[in-house]
CSV table of C-alpha atoms in Angstrom, one decimal:
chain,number,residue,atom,x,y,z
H,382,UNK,CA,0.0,0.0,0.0
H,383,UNK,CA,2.6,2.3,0.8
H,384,UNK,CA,5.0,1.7,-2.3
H,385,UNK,CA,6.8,4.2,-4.2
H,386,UNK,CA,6.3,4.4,-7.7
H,387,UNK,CA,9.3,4.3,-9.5
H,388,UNK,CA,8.5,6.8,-12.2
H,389,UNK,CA,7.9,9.6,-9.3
H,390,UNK,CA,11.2,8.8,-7.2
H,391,UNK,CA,13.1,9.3,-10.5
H,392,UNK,CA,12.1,12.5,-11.2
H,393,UNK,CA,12.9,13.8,-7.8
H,394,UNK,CA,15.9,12.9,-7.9
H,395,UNK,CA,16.4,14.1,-10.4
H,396,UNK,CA,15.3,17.4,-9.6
H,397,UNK,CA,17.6,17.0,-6.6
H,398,UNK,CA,14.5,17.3,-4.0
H,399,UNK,CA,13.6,14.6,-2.3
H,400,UNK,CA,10.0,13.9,-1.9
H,401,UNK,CA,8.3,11.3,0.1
H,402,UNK,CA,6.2,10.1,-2.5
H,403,UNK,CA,3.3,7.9,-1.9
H,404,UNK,CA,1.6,5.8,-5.2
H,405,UNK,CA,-1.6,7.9,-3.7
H,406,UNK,CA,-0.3,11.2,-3.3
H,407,UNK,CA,-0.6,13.6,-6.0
H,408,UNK,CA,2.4,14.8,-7.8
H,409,UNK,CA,3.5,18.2,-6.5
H,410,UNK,CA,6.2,21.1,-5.7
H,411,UNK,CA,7.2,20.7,-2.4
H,412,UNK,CA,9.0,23.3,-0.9
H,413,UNK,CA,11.2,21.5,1.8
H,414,UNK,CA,10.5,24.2,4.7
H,415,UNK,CA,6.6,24.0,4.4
H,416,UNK,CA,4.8,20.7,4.5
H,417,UNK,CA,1.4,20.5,2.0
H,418,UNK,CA,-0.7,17.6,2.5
H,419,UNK,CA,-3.5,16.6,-0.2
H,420,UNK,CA,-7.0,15.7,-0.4
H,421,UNK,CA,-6.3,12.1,-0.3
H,422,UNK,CA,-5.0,11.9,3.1
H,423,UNK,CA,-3.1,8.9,4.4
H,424,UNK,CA,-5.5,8.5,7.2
H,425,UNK,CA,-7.8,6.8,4.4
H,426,UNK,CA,-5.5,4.1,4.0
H,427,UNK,CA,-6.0,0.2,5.3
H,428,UNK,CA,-2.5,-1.1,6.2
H,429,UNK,CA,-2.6,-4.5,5.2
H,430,UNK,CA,-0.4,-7.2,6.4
H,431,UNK,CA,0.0,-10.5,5.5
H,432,UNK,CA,1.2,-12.9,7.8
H,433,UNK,CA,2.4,-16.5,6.3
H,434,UNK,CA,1.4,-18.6,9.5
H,435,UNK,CA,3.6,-21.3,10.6
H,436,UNK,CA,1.5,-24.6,10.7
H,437,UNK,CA,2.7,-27.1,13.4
H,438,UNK,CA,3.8,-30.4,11.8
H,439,UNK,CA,1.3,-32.5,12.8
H,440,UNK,CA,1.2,-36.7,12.2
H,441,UNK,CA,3.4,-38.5,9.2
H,442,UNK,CA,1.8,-40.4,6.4
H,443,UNK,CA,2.3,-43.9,6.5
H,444,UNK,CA,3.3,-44.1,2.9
H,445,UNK,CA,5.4,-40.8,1.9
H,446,UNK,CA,6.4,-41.8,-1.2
H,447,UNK,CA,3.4,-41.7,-2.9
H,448,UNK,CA,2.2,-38.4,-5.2
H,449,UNK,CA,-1.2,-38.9,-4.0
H,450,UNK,CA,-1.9,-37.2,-0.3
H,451,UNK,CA,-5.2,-39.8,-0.5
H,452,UNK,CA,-2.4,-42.8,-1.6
H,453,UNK,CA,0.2,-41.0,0.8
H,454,UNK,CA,-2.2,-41.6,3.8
H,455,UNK,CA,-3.5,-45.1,2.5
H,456,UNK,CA,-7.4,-44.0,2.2
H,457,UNK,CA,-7.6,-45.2,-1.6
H,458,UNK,CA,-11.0,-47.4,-1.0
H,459,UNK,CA,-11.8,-46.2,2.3
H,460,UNK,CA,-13.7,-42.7,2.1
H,461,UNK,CA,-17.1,-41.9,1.8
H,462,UNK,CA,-19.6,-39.3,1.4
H,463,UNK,CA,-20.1,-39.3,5.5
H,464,UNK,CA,-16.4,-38.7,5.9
H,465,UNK,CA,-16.9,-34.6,5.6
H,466,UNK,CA,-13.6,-34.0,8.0
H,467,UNK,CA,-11.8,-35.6,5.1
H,468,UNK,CA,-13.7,-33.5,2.2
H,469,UNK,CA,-14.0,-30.6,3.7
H,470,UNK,CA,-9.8,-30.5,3.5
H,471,UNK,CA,-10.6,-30.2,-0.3
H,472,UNK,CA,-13.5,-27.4,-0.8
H,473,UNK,CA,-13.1,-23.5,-0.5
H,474,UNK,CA,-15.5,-21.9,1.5
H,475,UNK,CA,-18.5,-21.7,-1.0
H,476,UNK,CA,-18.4,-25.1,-1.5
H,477,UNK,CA,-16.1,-25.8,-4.6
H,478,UNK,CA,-13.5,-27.9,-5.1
H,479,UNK,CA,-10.1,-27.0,-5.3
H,480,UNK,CA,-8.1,-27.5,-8.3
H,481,UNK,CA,-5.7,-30.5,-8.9
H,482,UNK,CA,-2.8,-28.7,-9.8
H,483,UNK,CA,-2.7,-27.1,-6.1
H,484,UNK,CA,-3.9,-30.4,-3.6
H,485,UNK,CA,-1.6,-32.6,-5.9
H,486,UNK,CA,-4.4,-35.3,-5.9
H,487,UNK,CA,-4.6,-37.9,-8.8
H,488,UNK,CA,-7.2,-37.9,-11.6
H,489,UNK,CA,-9.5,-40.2,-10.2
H,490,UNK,CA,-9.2,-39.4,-6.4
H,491,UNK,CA,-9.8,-35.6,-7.3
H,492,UNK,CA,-12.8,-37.2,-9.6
H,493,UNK,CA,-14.1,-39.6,-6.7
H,494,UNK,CA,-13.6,-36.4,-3.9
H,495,UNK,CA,-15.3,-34.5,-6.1
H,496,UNK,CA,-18.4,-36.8,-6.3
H,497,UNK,CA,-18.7,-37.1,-2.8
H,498,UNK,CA,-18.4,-33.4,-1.8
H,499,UNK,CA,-21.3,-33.1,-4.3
H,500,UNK,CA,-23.0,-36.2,-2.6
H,501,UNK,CA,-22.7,-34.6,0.7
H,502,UNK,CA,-23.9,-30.5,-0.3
H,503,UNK,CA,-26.6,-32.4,-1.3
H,504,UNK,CA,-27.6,-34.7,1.6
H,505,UNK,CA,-26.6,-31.4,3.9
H,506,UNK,CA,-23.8,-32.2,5.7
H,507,UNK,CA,-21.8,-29.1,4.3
H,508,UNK,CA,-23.8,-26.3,6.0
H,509,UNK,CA,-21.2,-23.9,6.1
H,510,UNK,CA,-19.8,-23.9,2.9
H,511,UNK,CA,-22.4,-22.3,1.0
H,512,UNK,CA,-21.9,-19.7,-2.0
H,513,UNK,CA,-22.4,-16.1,-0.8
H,514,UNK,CA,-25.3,-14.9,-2.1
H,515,UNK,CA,-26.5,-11.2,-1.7
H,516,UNK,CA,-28.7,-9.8,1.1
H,517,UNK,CA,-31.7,-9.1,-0.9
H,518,UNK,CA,-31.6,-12.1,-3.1
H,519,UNK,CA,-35.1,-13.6,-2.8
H,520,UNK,CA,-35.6,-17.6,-4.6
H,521,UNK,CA,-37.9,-17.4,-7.2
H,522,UNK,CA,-39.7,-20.1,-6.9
H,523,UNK,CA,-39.6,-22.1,-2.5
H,524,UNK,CA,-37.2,-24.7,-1.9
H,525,UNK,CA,-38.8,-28.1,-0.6
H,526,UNK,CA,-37.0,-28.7,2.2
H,527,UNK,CA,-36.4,-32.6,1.9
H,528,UNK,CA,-33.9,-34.7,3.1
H,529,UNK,CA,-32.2,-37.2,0.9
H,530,UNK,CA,-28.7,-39.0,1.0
H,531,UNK,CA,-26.5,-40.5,-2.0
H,532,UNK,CA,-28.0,-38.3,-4.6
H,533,UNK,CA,-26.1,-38.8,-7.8
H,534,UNK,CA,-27.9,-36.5,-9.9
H,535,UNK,CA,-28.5,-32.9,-9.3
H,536,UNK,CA,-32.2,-31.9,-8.2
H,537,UNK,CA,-33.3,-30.0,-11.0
H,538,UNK,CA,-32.3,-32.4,-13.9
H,539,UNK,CA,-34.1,-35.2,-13.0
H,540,UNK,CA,-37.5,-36.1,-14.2
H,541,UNK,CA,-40.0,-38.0,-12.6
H,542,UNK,CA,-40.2,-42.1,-13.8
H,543,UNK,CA,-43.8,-42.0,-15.2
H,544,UNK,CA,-43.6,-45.6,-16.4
H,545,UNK,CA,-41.2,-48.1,-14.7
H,546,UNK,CA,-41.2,-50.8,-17.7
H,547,UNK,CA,-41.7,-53.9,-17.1
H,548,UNK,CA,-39.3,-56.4,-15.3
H,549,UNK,CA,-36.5,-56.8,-17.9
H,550,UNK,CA,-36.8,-53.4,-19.3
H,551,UNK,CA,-37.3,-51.7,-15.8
H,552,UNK,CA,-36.2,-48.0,-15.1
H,553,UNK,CA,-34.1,-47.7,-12.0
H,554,UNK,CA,-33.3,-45.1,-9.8
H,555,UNK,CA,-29.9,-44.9,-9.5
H,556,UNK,CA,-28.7,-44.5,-6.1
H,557,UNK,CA,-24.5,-43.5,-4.7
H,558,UNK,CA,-22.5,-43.7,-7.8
H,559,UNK,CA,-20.7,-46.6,-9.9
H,560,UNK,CA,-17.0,-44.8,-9.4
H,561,UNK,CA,-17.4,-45.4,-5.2
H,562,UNK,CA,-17.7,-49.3,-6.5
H,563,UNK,CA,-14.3,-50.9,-5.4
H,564,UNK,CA,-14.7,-48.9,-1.6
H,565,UNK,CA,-14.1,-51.6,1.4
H,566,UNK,CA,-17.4,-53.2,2.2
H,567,UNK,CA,-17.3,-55.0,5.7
H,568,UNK,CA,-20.0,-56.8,5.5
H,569,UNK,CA,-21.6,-59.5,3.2
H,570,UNK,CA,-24.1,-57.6,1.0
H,571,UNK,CA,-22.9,-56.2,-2.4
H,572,UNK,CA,-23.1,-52.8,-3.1
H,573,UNK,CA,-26.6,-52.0,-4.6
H,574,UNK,CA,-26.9,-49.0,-6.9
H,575,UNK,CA,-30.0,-49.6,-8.8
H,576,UNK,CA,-33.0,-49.2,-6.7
E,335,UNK,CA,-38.5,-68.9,32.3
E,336,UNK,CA,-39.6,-71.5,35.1
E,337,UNK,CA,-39.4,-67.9,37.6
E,338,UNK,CA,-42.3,-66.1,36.4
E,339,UNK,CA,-45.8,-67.3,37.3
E,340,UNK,CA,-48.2,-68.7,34.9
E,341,UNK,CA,-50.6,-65.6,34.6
E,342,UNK,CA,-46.9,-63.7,34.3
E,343,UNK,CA,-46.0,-66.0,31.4
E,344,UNK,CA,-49.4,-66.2,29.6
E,345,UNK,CA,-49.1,-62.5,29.6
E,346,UNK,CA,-46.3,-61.7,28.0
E,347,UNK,CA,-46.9,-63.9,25.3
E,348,UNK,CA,-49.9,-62.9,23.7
E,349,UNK,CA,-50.2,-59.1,25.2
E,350,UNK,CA,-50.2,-56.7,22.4
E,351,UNK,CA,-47.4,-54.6,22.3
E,352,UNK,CA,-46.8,-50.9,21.3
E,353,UNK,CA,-43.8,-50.2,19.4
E,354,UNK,CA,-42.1,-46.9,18.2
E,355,UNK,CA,-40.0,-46.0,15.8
E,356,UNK,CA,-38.4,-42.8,14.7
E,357,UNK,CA,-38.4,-42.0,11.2
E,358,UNK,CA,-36.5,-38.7,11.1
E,359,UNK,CA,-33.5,-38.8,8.4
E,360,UNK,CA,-34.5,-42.8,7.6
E,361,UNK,CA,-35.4,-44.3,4.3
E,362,UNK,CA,-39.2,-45.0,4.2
E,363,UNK,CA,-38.9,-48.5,3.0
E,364,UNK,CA,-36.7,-50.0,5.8
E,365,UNK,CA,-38.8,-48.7,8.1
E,366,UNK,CA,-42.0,-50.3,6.5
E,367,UNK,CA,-40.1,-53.2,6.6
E,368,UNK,CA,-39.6,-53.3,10.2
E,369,UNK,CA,-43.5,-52.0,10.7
E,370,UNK,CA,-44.8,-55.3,8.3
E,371,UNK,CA,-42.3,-57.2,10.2
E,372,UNK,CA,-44.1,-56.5,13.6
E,373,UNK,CA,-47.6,-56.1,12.6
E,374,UNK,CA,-48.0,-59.1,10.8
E,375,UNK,CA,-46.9,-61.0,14.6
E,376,UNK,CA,-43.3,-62.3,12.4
E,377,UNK,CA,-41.2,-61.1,15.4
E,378,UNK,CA,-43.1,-63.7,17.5
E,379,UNK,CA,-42.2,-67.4,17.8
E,380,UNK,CA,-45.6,-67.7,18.1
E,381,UNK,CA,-46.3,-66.6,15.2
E,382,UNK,CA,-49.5,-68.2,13.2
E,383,UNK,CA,-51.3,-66.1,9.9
E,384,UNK,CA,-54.8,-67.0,12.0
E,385,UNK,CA,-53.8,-66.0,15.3
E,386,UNK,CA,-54.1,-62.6,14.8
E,387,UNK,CA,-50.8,-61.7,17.1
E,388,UNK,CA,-49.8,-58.7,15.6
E,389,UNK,CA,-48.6,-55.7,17.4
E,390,UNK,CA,-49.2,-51.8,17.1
E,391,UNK,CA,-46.8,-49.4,16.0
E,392,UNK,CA,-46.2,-45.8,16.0
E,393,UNK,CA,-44.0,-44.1,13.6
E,394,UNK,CA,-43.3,-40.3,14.2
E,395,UNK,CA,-41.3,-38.0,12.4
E,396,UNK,CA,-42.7,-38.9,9.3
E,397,UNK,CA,-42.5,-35.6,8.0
E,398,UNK,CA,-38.5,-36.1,7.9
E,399,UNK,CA,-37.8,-38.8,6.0
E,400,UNK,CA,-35.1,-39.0,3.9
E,401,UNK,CA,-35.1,-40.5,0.4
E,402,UNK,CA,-31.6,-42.1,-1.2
E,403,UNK,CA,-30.7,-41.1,-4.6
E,404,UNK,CA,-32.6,-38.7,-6.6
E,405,UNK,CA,-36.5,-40.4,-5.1
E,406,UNK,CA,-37.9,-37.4,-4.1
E,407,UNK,CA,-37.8,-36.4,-8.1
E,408,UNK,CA,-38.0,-40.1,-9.7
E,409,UNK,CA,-40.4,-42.0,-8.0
E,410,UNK,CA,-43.9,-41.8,-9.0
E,411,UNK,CA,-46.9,-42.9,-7.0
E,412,UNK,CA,-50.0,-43.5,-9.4
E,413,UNK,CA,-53.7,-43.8,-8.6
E,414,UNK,CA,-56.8,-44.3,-10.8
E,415,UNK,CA,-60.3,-42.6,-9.5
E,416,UNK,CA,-62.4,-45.4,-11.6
E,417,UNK,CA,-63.4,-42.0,-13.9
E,418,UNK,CA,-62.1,-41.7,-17.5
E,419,UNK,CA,-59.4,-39.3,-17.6
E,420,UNK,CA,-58.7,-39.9,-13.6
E,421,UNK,CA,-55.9,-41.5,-13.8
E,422,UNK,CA,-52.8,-39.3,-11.2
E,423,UNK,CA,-49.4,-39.6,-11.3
E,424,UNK,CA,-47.9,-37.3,-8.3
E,425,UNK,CA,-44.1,-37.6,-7.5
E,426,UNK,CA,-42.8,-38.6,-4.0
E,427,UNK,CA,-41.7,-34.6,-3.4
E,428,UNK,CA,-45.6,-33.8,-4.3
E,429,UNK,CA,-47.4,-36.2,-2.3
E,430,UNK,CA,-45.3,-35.9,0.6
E,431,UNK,CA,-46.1,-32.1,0.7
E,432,UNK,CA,-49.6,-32.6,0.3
E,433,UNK,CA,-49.5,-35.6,2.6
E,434,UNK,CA,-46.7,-36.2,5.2
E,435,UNK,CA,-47.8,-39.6,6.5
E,436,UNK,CA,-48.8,-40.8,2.3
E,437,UNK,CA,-45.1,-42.2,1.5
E,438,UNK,CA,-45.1,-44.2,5.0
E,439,UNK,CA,-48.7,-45.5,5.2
E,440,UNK,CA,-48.0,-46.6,1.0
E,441,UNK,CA,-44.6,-48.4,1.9
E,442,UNK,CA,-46.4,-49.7,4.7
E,443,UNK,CA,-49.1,-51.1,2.9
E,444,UNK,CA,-47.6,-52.3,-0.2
E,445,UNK,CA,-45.8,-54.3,2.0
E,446,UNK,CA,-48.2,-56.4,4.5
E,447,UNK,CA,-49.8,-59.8,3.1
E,448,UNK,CA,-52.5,-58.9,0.5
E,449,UNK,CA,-55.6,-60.8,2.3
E,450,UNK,CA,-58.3,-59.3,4.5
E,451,UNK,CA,-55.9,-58.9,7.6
E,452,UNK,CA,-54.1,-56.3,6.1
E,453,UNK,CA,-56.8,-53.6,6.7
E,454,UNK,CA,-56.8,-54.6,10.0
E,455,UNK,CA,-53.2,-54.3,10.5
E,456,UNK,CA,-53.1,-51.0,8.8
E,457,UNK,CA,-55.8,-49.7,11.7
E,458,UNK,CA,-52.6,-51.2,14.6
E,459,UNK,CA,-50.6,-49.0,12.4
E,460,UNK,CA,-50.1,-45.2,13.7
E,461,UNK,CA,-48.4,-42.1,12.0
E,462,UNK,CA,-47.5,-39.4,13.1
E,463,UNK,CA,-45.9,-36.6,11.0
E,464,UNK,CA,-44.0,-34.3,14.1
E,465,UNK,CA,-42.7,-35.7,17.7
E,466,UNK,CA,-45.9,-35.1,19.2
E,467,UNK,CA,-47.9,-37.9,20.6
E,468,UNK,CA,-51.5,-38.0,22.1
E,469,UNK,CA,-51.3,-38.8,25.7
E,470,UNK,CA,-53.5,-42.3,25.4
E,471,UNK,CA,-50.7,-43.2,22.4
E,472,UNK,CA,-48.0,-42.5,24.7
E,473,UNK,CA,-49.2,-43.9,27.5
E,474,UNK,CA,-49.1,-47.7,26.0
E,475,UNK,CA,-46.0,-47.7,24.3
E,476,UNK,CA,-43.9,-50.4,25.9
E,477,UNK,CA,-40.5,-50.4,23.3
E,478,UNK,CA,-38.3,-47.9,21.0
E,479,UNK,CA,-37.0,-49.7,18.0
E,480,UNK,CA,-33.6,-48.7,16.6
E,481,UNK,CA,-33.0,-46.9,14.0
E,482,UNK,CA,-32.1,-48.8,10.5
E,483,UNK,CA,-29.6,-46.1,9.4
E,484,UNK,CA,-27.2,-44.7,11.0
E,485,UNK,CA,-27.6,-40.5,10.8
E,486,UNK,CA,-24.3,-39.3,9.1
E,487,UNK,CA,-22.5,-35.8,11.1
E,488,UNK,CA,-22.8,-32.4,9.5
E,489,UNK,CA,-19.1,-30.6,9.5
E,490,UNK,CA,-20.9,-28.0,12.5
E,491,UNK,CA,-21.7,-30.9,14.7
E,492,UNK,CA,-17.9,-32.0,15.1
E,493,UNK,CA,-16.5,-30.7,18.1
E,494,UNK,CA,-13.1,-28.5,17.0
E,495,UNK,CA,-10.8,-31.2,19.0
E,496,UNK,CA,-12.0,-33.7,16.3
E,497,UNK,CA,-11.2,-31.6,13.6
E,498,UNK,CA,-8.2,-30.9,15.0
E,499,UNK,CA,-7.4,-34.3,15.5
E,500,UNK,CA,-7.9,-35.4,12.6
E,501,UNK,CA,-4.7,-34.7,10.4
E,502,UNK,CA,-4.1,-32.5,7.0
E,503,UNK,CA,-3.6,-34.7,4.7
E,504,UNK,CA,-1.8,-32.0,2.3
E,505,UNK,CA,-0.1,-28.6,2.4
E,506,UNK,CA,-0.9,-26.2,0.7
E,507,UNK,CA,2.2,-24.2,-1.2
E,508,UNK,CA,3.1,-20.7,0.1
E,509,UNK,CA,1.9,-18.3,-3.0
E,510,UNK,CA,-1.2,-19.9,-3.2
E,511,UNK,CA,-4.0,-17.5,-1.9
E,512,UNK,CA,-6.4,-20.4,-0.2
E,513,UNK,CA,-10.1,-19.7,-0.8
């Protein structure tokens, strides 16, 4: 905020006066003795600073070598929609995902996080990551307030099943999603995705 | 047990129980499945189709159920008035705003034996769409019944040691302006 412009310190110089120039000040003839100050006064200025915190190195990874931090921690099959301490490490604060080039996540982890995060916005575990709307911004038409859980498809794109089809041509509801397939299952049932 | 008394024993075999179950943030069908289950008398090794041993239940909450998937938009429940031209086709998200206890009693329904008992079950059967019971309901229930899904945490219900115990999995690189 309080940086000099170049262009400005050169020309005093040159003109041998030295000027405590500010990049908000206006240019002017200062004679050294008296002391002019402008309209745009310096008590209008915000100082900014910015801090770079110093994180405390918390536990290891059990498998460093890996390029992965989800392969790194050796959570390939293991995560879920439920598992929001785990996703929300991954989402900015209006709910997006951050990029891949940044987390340094593989193609399909970043693809299966992804799907989840969305998964879980929509089953409302994610309360406070929601996009920042403005004040006076009224919905045009009222949300139904419904809960649901494992929603692959987004709300508004779906239409309603008017006829099912008969049994070996039957419309399903698809339910979690296909990628989420080769997760650990402890127990004997298969997974089920077609309701 | 060869402890309790005859009367005792007789008793609690054949009484009629009341049963509750919670249906906020459950799927609809398991818990028609567990209402069939104990109104048809299946729960009972005394079971007999005849014998008329059913038990009531109370299901509250019906208002928040929770569908999986995209239900709430898909699923269609149909109906025919017995007019020409009557024949209505209303979503889940419809009918359940028009009707909180429809998707519950329907489940319900659709799911005990289709003979002349079943109407009778369906009267031991009792919905309620909030918590609120009437006092004569309330005063005869004798069990809660777990839930058949276990509620997932919101990210505000985690206390801040768990989220503190639970470790960064990356770092993120100094020029990067996070969120």
């Amino acid at each position: 905020v309080g940086a000099a412009s170049p262009a400005l310190s050169s020309q005093c110089k040159m003109a041998g006066v030295t000027i405590k120039s500010n990049g908000l000040k206006k240019e002017s003839t200062i004679n050294p003795t008296r002391t002019l100050t402008l309209t745009l006064s310096l008590s209008h200025t915000l100082p900014i600073e910015g801090q770079i915190l110093e994180v405390p190195v918390g536990a290891q990874p059990p498998n460093p070598t890996a390029k992965c931090p989800i392969y790194r921690w050796n959570l390939q099959n293991k995560y879920n929609y439920t598992d929001v301490l785990l996703l929300s490490q991954f989402i900015r604060s209006d709910g997006g995902m951050l990029p891949r080039r940044v987390t340094g996540l593989c193609p399909e982890e970043h693809r299966k996080i992804a799907i989840c995060v969305q998964m879980a916005h929509r089953a409302g575990l994610l309360p406070d990551h929601k996009p920042k709307l403005p004040e006076d911004h009224v919905p045009k038409r009222p949300k139904p307030e419904l809960n649901r859980y494992l929603t692959r498809w987004s709300i508004d794109s779906v239409k309603p099943i008017y006829k099912t089809g008969l049994k070996w041509c039957k419309k399903r509801m698809p339910v979690g999603h296909p990628i989420l397939k080769n997760n650990v299952r402890y127990g004997v049932k298969p997974l089920y995705i077609k309701h | 047990m060869s402890s309790f008394s005859r009367s005792a024993q007789q008793w609690a075999t054949f009484a009629r129980s009341w049963f509750l179950i919670d249906a906020r943030m459950q799927p609809p069908g398991k818990i028609a499945t567990m209402c069939s289950i104990r109104l048809q008398g299946k729960h009972k090794p005394i079971y007999h189709a005849l014998s008329d041993c059913g038990d009531h239940v109370v299901v509250i909450n019906s208002k928040h159920i929770a569908f999986s998937g995209n239900k709430w938009e898909q699923k269609v429940y149909s109906s025919h008035t017995g007019y020409p031209g009557g024949f209505k086709q209303v979503t889940a998200a419809q009918l359940h705003h028009k009707d909180p206890k429809a998707i519950v009693r329907l489940a319900v329904y659709g799911m005990l034996p289709r003979n002349l008992h079943r109407r009778t079950m369906m009267q031991r059967l009792h919905i309620f769409s909030e918590d609120e019971l009437p006092y004569d309901i309330q005063a005869n229930l004798t069990e809660e019944l777990p839930q058949p899904r276990e509620i997932p945490k919101k990210l505000s219900e985690y206390t801040q040691e768990e989220i503190d115990a639970f470790p960064r999995l990356w770092t993120p690189p100094e020029d990067y302006k996070m969120k």
